[in-house]
Amino acid sequence: MKKFWENRYFRFGLTLFLTGVAILIFAQITLNFGNFRIGLKKLMRIISPFIYGFVMAYLLTPIYNYVVRKIYHGSKGKFKSSASAFKFAKVIASILSVLIILGFVFGLIILIVPQVVESATTISQNMPARLEQLNGTINSFLAGLNNHELAEQLTILTDNAQQYLIDWVRETLIPGVGNYMQALTSRVIVTLRTVMNLVIGIIVCVYFLNGKEQFKAQFRKVVRSFNSQKLSDEVFLFANYTNKTFGNFINGKIIDSFIIGILCFILMSIFRMPYPILISIIIGITNIIPFFGPFIGAIPSAFIILLVSPLKALYFLILIIVLQQFDGNILGPRILGSTTGLSSFWVMFAIIVGGGLFGFAGMLLGVPIFAVLYFYIGRAIRRRLKNRGLPENTDDYIDFNSYDINRKDVL
C-alpha cells in the first residue's frame, strides 16, 4: 500500500500549495522591496564571516586542489596508508591557503594603503592650487582668441563651470570624503568586529576547503532523498553548470583585472603620469565590472590627473582606450573565452539591472547569474520547439524579407 505522500493527488495539491506560497512571497518582496533590501543587508551583516569564508574558499579552491593532488601523489608511498597521506596533503594545502590570504591582506596594508593615503592627501592639499592653475591656463587660451564675442561666451561658461566645480568640491566631495573616511576608519579598519569577522572568515574558509567533499555529499544525499533519479540528475547538472559559470567568470575577471592593473601601472610609470599606484588600483578594481568597468574607473582617475596636468589627463584617456581595446579584444577573450555565452546587449542588461538592485555586487554577479538563467530558459525553449518539430536555430526565425521595399505589411 502506497503511503499518502506518494499519492499523485497529494503531490499535485502540495505542488499547487507551494506554488501559491512562492507567488505570495514574491508579491510581498516586490511590494516591499525597500524593507526587503534592509532585511537582506541585516542578514548579510550577521552572516558576513561565513560569506567571507565561502568567497575566500571558492577563490582558493583551484590552488588548494592542485596542492593536495601534488603532495598526495608525491608522499603516498611515505605514509602507512593513503588516508594518512591525504590528510597530510590537506593540512599543507590549508596552511598554504591561509598564508596566501594573510599575505594578500598584509601586502595590501603595507604596500598599497600608505601609497593610496599619501596620494589622496597630496591631491587634497594641491587641489586649490591646481584649480587656480587650470583656470589661468584657460584664461590665457581665451585671451588669445581673436573673436571677442566667442571668448566672452567661453569665459562666462568657464567661470560657471569652475564655480559649480568649486561648490561641488566644497559642499559635496569634501564632506562626502570626510564621512567616507570616518566610516572607513570606524567600521572597516580599526573596529574589532571587522577584524573578528575576517579571522572567523579565515577559519570558515579552512573548514570549507577541507569539508567541501563532505558538504557536496550531504547536498547530494538531501536532494536524492526527496526527488527521483531524473530530477536529482537535473539538480546536480544545474549545480555543476552554475559552479562552472561562476568559477570561470569570477576567477577569469580577477586575473584579467590584475593584469590590466599591472599594465596600467607600468604604462603610467613609463609616461611619468602622476599617482600611478592609486590610479592603477582604481582601474584594476573597476575593471572587474564587465563592459562599464574601464569607463567607471577612467572618469575619476582622469579628473585626478587633470588637477596636475590637463595634457597628461588627455594622454591618460588615450591610454585607457588602448587598454580597454586590448582587454576587450585580446586579453579578455583569451582568459574568459565564452564563459557566459551572452551577447554584449545581455551583458549590459545584466549589469544595469544587477547594479540597480544590489549595487557593486549586483554589477559583478549579475552577469553570471543572468548567464545561468539565459542558458536554462534557452534550453527549455529548445526542448519545446524540438517536441513540436520546429527549428531550434534563432537564425531560422529572422525575416530578411521585412526589408523588401515592395512589402506593405511591414512597419
XYZ file of C-alpha atoms in Angstrom:
411
model
C 0.000 0.000 0.000
C 1.333 3.409 -1.000
C 1.957 5.997 1.651
C -0.275 9.050 1.472
C 2.593 11.384 0.448
C 3.264 9.133 -2.545
C -0.297 9.631 -3.821
C -0.263 11.699 -7.011
C -3.217 13.812 -5.904
C -1.446 14.699 -2.676
C 1.734 15.599 -4.601
C -0.307 17.678 -7.053
C -2.033 19.526 -4.208
C 1.286 20.103 -2.452
C 2.731 21.497 -5.673
C -0.183 23.932 -6.020
C 0.171 24.975 -2.391
C 3.915 25.597 -2.671
C 3.392 27.482 -5.932
C 0.836 29.726 -4.239
C 3.194 30.333 -1.317
C 6.011 31.207 -3.720
C 3.734 33.661 -5.581
C 2.700 35.331 -2.305
C 6.313 35.621 -1.161
C 7.372 37.085 -4.497
C 4.489 39.582 -4.373
C 5.419 40.671 -0.843
C 9.062 41.117 -1.838
C 8.052 43.146 -4.897
C 5.630 45.390 -2.999
C 8.017 45.896 -0.060
C 11.343 45.783 -1.853
C 12.829 48.589 0.268
C 12.187 46.742 3.505
C 13.357 43.532 1.861
C 16.700 45.134 0.987
C 17.105 46.435 4.552
C 16.371 42.990 5.974
C 18.690 41.363 3.461
C 21.521 43.746 4.379
C 21.000 42.987 8.067
C 21.092 39.252 7.376
C 24.233 39.658 5.266
C 25.883 41.609 8.079
C 25.115 38.808 10.552
C 26.415 36.006 8.352
C 29.265 38.072 6.869
C 32.014 35.841 8.401
C 30.569 32.855 6.555
C 30.274 34.887 3.358
C 33.922 35.970 3.665
C 34.958 32.388 4.324
C 32.943 30.984 1.432
C 34.273 33.590 -1.015
C 37.876 33.005 0.054
C 37.431 29.238 -0.140
C 35.755 29.486 -3.542
C 38.617 31.550 -4.946
C 41.315 29.386 -3.358
C 39.795 26.028 -4.329
C 41.815 25.622 -7.588
C 45.086 26.284 -5.718
C 44.044 24.080 -2.800
C 43.097 21.160 -5.064
C 46.341 21.494 -7.043
C 48.492 21.406 -3.888
C 46.554 18.455 -2.440
C 46.987 16.456 -5.649
C 50.720 17.165 -5.916
C 51.556 16.463 -2.278
C 49.279 13.425 -2.080
C 50.825 11.718 -5.107
C 54.315 12.725 -4.022
C 54.026 11.451 -0.450
C 51.660 8.488 -0.853
C 54.448 5.930 -0.506
C 55.971 7.588 2.567
C 52.959 7.003 4.854
C 51.450 3.818 6.231
C 48.184 4.379 4.377
C 46.780 6.508 1.575
C 44.387 8.123 4.063
C 47.330 9.428 6.131
C 48.985 10.843 3.025
C 45.735 12.503 2.010
C 45.312 14.097 5.451
C 48.901 15.365 5.328
C 48.299 16.868 1.881
C 45.147 18.630 3.094
C 46.988 20.087 6.108
C 49.773 21.500 3.905
C 47.257 22.878 1.405
C 45.261 24.500 4.231
C 48.380 26.158 5.681
C 49.351 27.431 2.229
C 45.832 28.810 1.682
C 45.924 30.710 4.987
C 49.382 32.086 4.143
C 48.070 33.317 0.787
C 45.166 35.111 2.483
C 47.387 36.675 5.149
C 49.993 37.626 2.550
C 47.370 39.350 0.443
C 45.898 41.252 3.422
C 49.246 42.362 4.871
C 50.626 43.133 1.422
C 47.621 45.350 0.794
C 48.115 47.109 4.127
C 51.900 47.515 3.957
C 52.479 48.243 0.273
C 49.323 49.803 -1.117
C 47.446 51.567 1.689
C 50.272 54.038 2.540
C 50.649 54.941 -1.132
C 46.905 55.455 -1.520
C 46.719 57.607 1.629
C 49.721 59.664 0.503
C 48.234 60.191 -2.956
C 44.845 61.185 -1.533
C 46.498 63.613 0.910
C 48.581 65.187 -1.850
C 45.503 65.589 -4.042
C 43.511 67.290 -1.289
C 46.389 69.658 -0.476
C 47.160 70.611 -4.076
C 43.587 70.809 -5.368
C 43.040 74.588 -4.812
C 46.371 75.497 -6.446
C 45.766 73.117 -9.353
C 42.304 74.534 -9.942
C 43.739 78.045 -9.988
C 46.474 76.969 -12.405
C 43.922 75.294 -14.638
C 41.807 78.429 -14.609
C 44.836 80.545 -15.573
C 45.594 78.237 -18.497
C 42.031 78.503 -19.760
C 42.017 82.298 -19.397
C 45.286 82.559 -21.322
C 43.821 80.477 -24.096
C 40.683 82.604 -24.226
C 42.708 85.817 -24.254
C 44.483 84.664 -27.386
C 41.262 84.296 -29.375
C 40.543 86.937 -31.984
C 36.794 86.513 -31.702
C 35.995 88.604 -28.617
C 32.334 87.597 -28.540
C 33.218 83.909 -28.580
C 35.904 84.470 -25.969
C 33.433 86.290 -23.738
C 30.894 83.481 -24.009
C 33.557 80.871 -23.297
C 34.755 82.910 -20.324
C 31.249 83.012 -18.852
C 30.840 79.303 -19.472
C 34.227 78.558 -17.887
C 33.517 80.710 -14.848
C 30.169 78.994 -14.308
C 31.728 75.565 -14.684
C 34.552 76.479 -12.324
C 32.145 77.870 -9.729
C 29.993 74.752 -9.993
C 33.079 72.568 -9.582
C 34.264 74.555 -6.548
C 30.814 74.395 -4.942
C 30.586 70.668 -5.649
C 34.032 70.009 -4.149
C 33.307 72.172 -1.069
C 29.714 71.088 -0.420
C 29.633 67.500 -1.694
C 33.034 65.958 -2.329
C 34.939 67.089 0.756
C 32.118 66.317 3.247
C 31.488 63.049 1.449
C 35.168 62.067 1.597
C 35.255 63.017 5.247
C 32.204 60.923 6.023
C 33.512 58.058 3.965
C 36.937 58.123 5.605
C 35.296 58.300 9.025
C 33.109 55.326 8.203
C 36.066 53.504 6.675
C 38.157 54.133 9.757
C 35.497 53.328 12.316
C 33.823 50.390 10.591
C 36.405 48.691 8.433
C 39.955 49.268 9.607
C 40.015 49.703 13.375
C 36.839 48.004 14.511
C 37.155 44.796 16.427
C 34.074 43.480 14.665
C 35.684 43.636 11.223
C 38.888 42.039 12.457
C 36.925 39.256 14.142
C 34.821 38.717 11.017
C 37.994 38.385 8.964
C 39.571 35.974 11.450
C 36.395 33.892 11.636
C 36.153 34.074 7.851
C 39.641 32.572 7.505
C 38.687 29.760 9.894
C 35.460 29.174 7.958
C 37.477 29.186 4.734
C 39.656 26.348 6.056
C 36.558 24.389 7.084
C 35.023 24.888 3.637
C 38.199 23.800 1.865
C 38.663 20.670 3.944
C 34.984 19.737 4.102
C 33.794 20.562 0.603
C 33.593 16.878 -0.372
C 31.513 16.199 2.736
C 29.245 19.182 2.051
C 28.808 18.049 -1.527
C 27.929 14.529 -0.401
C 25.382 15.868 2.111
C 23.813 18.039 -0.599
C 23.522 15.067 -2.950
C 22.067 12.975 -0.148
C 19.347 15.522 0.675
C 18.422 16.112 -2.970
C 18.306 12.415 -3.744
C 16.120 11.664 -0.709
C 13.326 13.981 -1.867
C 13.413 13.523 -5.657
C 13.504 10.923 -8.354
C 16.723 9.961 -10.073
C 15.884 12.039 -13.146
C 15.040 15.177 -11.199
C 18.065 14.689 -8.953
C 20.315 14.489 -12.006
C 18.805 17.751 -13.266
C 19.531 19.445 -9.935
C 23.131 18.177 -9.942
C 23.564 19.319 -13.545
C 22.244 22.767 -12.632
C 24.603 22.987 -9.640
C 27.616 21.906 -11.702
C 26.816 24.312 -14.522
C 26.280 27.212 -12.105
C 29.535 26.453 -10.296
C 31.416 26.256 -13.582
C 29.923 29.505 -14.882
C 30.576 31.457 -11.682
C 34.041 29.974 -11.133
C 35.285 30.601 -14.659
C 33.824 34.102 -14.788
C 34.957 35.361 -11.369
C 38.430 33.821 -11.433
C 38.889 34.947 -15.020
C 37.832 38.528 -14.267
C 40.139 38.703 -11.249
C 43.117 37.524 -13.289
C 42.176 39.807 -16.170
C 41.745 42.845 -13.902
C 45.025 42.134 -12.080
C 46.894 42.080 -15.399
C 45.178 45.288 -16.563
C 46.076 47.000 -13.268
C 49.735 45.953 -13.629
C 49.843 47.116 -17.257
C 48.247 50.422 -16.280
C 50.890 50.948 -13.580
C 53.745 50.102 -15.966
C 52.487 52.401 -18.711
C 51.766 55.269 -16.310
C 55.266 54.904 -14.862
C 56.824 54.897 -18.345
C 54.961 58.068 -19.351
C 55.596 59.639 -15.920
C 51.951 60.201 -15.078
C 51.028 61.223 -11.519
C 49.676 58.869 -8.850
C 50.343 55.607 -10.760
C 49.668 53.284 -7.802
C 46.398 54.941 -6.757
C 45.024 55.130 -10.294
C 46.168 51.618 -11.242
C 44.298 50.253 -8.217
C 41.164 52.157 -9.275
C 41.442 50.860 -12.847
C 42.149 47.297 -11.724
C 39.234 47.149 -9.265
C 36.670 48.750 -11.547
C 37.780 46.546 -14.454
C 36.227 43.604 -12.583
C 32.868 45.034 -13.681
C 32.292 43.924 -17.285
C 31.593 46.417 -20.053
C 31.288 49.578 -17.921
C 34.267 48.942 -15.630
C 37.003 50.750 -17.609
C 34.828 53.844 -18.038
C 33.763 53.886 -14.371
C 37.410 53.886 -13.289
C 38.654 56.240 -16.003
C 36.395 59.200 -15.138
C 37.579 59.879 -11.550
C 41.152 58.935 -12.491
C 41.219 61.411 -15.369
C 39.853 64.130 -13.062
C 42.651 63.436 -10.553
C 45.300 63.735 -13.281
C 43.568 66.824 -14.692
C 44.353 68.670 -11.475
C 48.050 68.090 -12.167
C 48.256 68.345 -15.952
C 45.408 68.637 -18.478
C 47.668 67.289 -21.215
C 48.565 64.201 -19.204
C 44.879 63.686 -18.458
C 44.295 63.555 -22.224
C 47.165 61.096 -22.622
C 45.702 59.007 -19.799
C 42.312 58.786 -21.526
C 44.045 57.636 -24.709
C 45.967 55.061 -22.647
C 42.732 53.772 -21.080
C 41.093 53.466 -24.505
C 44.082 51.439 -25.734
C 43.993 49.248 -22.605
C 40.239 48.745 -22.958
C 40.616 47.685 -26.593
C 43.452 45.328 -25.682
C 41.404 43.861 -22.842
C 38.158 43.600 -24.794
C 39.618 42.124 -27.979
C 42.725 40.193 -26.922
C 43.275 39.620 -23.200
C 39.657 39.180 -22.062
C 38.667 36.619 -24.729
C 41.894 34.665 -24.121
C 41.244 34.419 -20.368
C 37.452 34.291 -20.186
C 36.650 32.697 -23.528
C 32.899 32.110 -23.842
C 32.270 31.536 -20.129
C 28.868 33.246 -20.141
C 27.557 32.689 -23.660
C 25.889 36.128 -23.547
C 25.912 38.771 -26.238
C 27.071 42.313 -25.441
C 23.459 43.503 -25.151
C 22.553 40.945 -22.479
C 25.803 41.623 -20.619
C 24.906 45.307 -20.485
C 21.332 44.449 -19.439
C 22.544 42.186 -16.601
C 24.983 44.826 -15.323
C 22.443 47.651 -15.324
C 19.682 45.619 -13.661
C 22.031 43.941 -11.176
C 23.715 47.223 -10.281
C 20.388 48.999 -9.870
C 19.108 46.330 -7.482
C 22.197 45.339 -5.495
C 24.932 47.901 -6.200
C 28.518 46.814 -6.880
C 27.847 43.162 -6.021
C 24.926 43.167 -8.456
C 27.089 44.631 -11.230
C 29.696 41.925 -10.667
C 27.469 38.892 -10.118
C 24.614 39.975 -12.385
C 26.372 38.634 -15.477
C 26.968 35.016 -14.309
C 23.513 34.876 -12.665
C 21.822 36.051 -15.854
C 24.033 33.688 -17.880
C 22.687 30.706 -15.918
C 19.081 31.906 -16.314
C 19.651 32.590 -20.021
C 21.078 29.097 -20.560
C 18.183 27.284 -18.868
C 15.477 29.445 -20.433
C 17.028 28.810 -23.836
C 17.277 25.123 -23.061
C 13.586 24.937 -22.132
C 12.594 26.792 -25.305
C 14.695 24.493 -27.473
C 13.069 21.446 -25.894
C 9.574 22.742 -26.616
C 10.499 23.588 -30.193
C 12.006 20.133 -30.685
C 8.894 18.442 -29.316
C 6.769 20.428 -31.787
C 9.031 19.632 -34.716
C 10.101 23.266 -35.136
C 13.609 24.532 -35.922
C 15.728 25.391 -32.881
C 18.178 27.821 -34.529
C 17.353 31.511 -33.975
C 18.544 32.383 -37.485
C 15.643 30.371 -38.881
C 13.212 32.911 -37.401
C 14.843 36.035 -38.866
C 12.644 37.579 -41.551
C 15.075 39.115 -44.017
C 12.190 39.890 -46.353
C 10.995 42.567 -43.916
C 13.431 44.951 -45.653
C 11.753 44.442 -49.011
C 10.613 47.928 -50.084
C 7.718 46.443 -52.016
C 6.128 44.908 -48.916
C 3.177 46.842 -47.484
C 2.540 44.734 -44.388
C 5.730 45.683 -42.538
C 6.246 48.789 -40.420
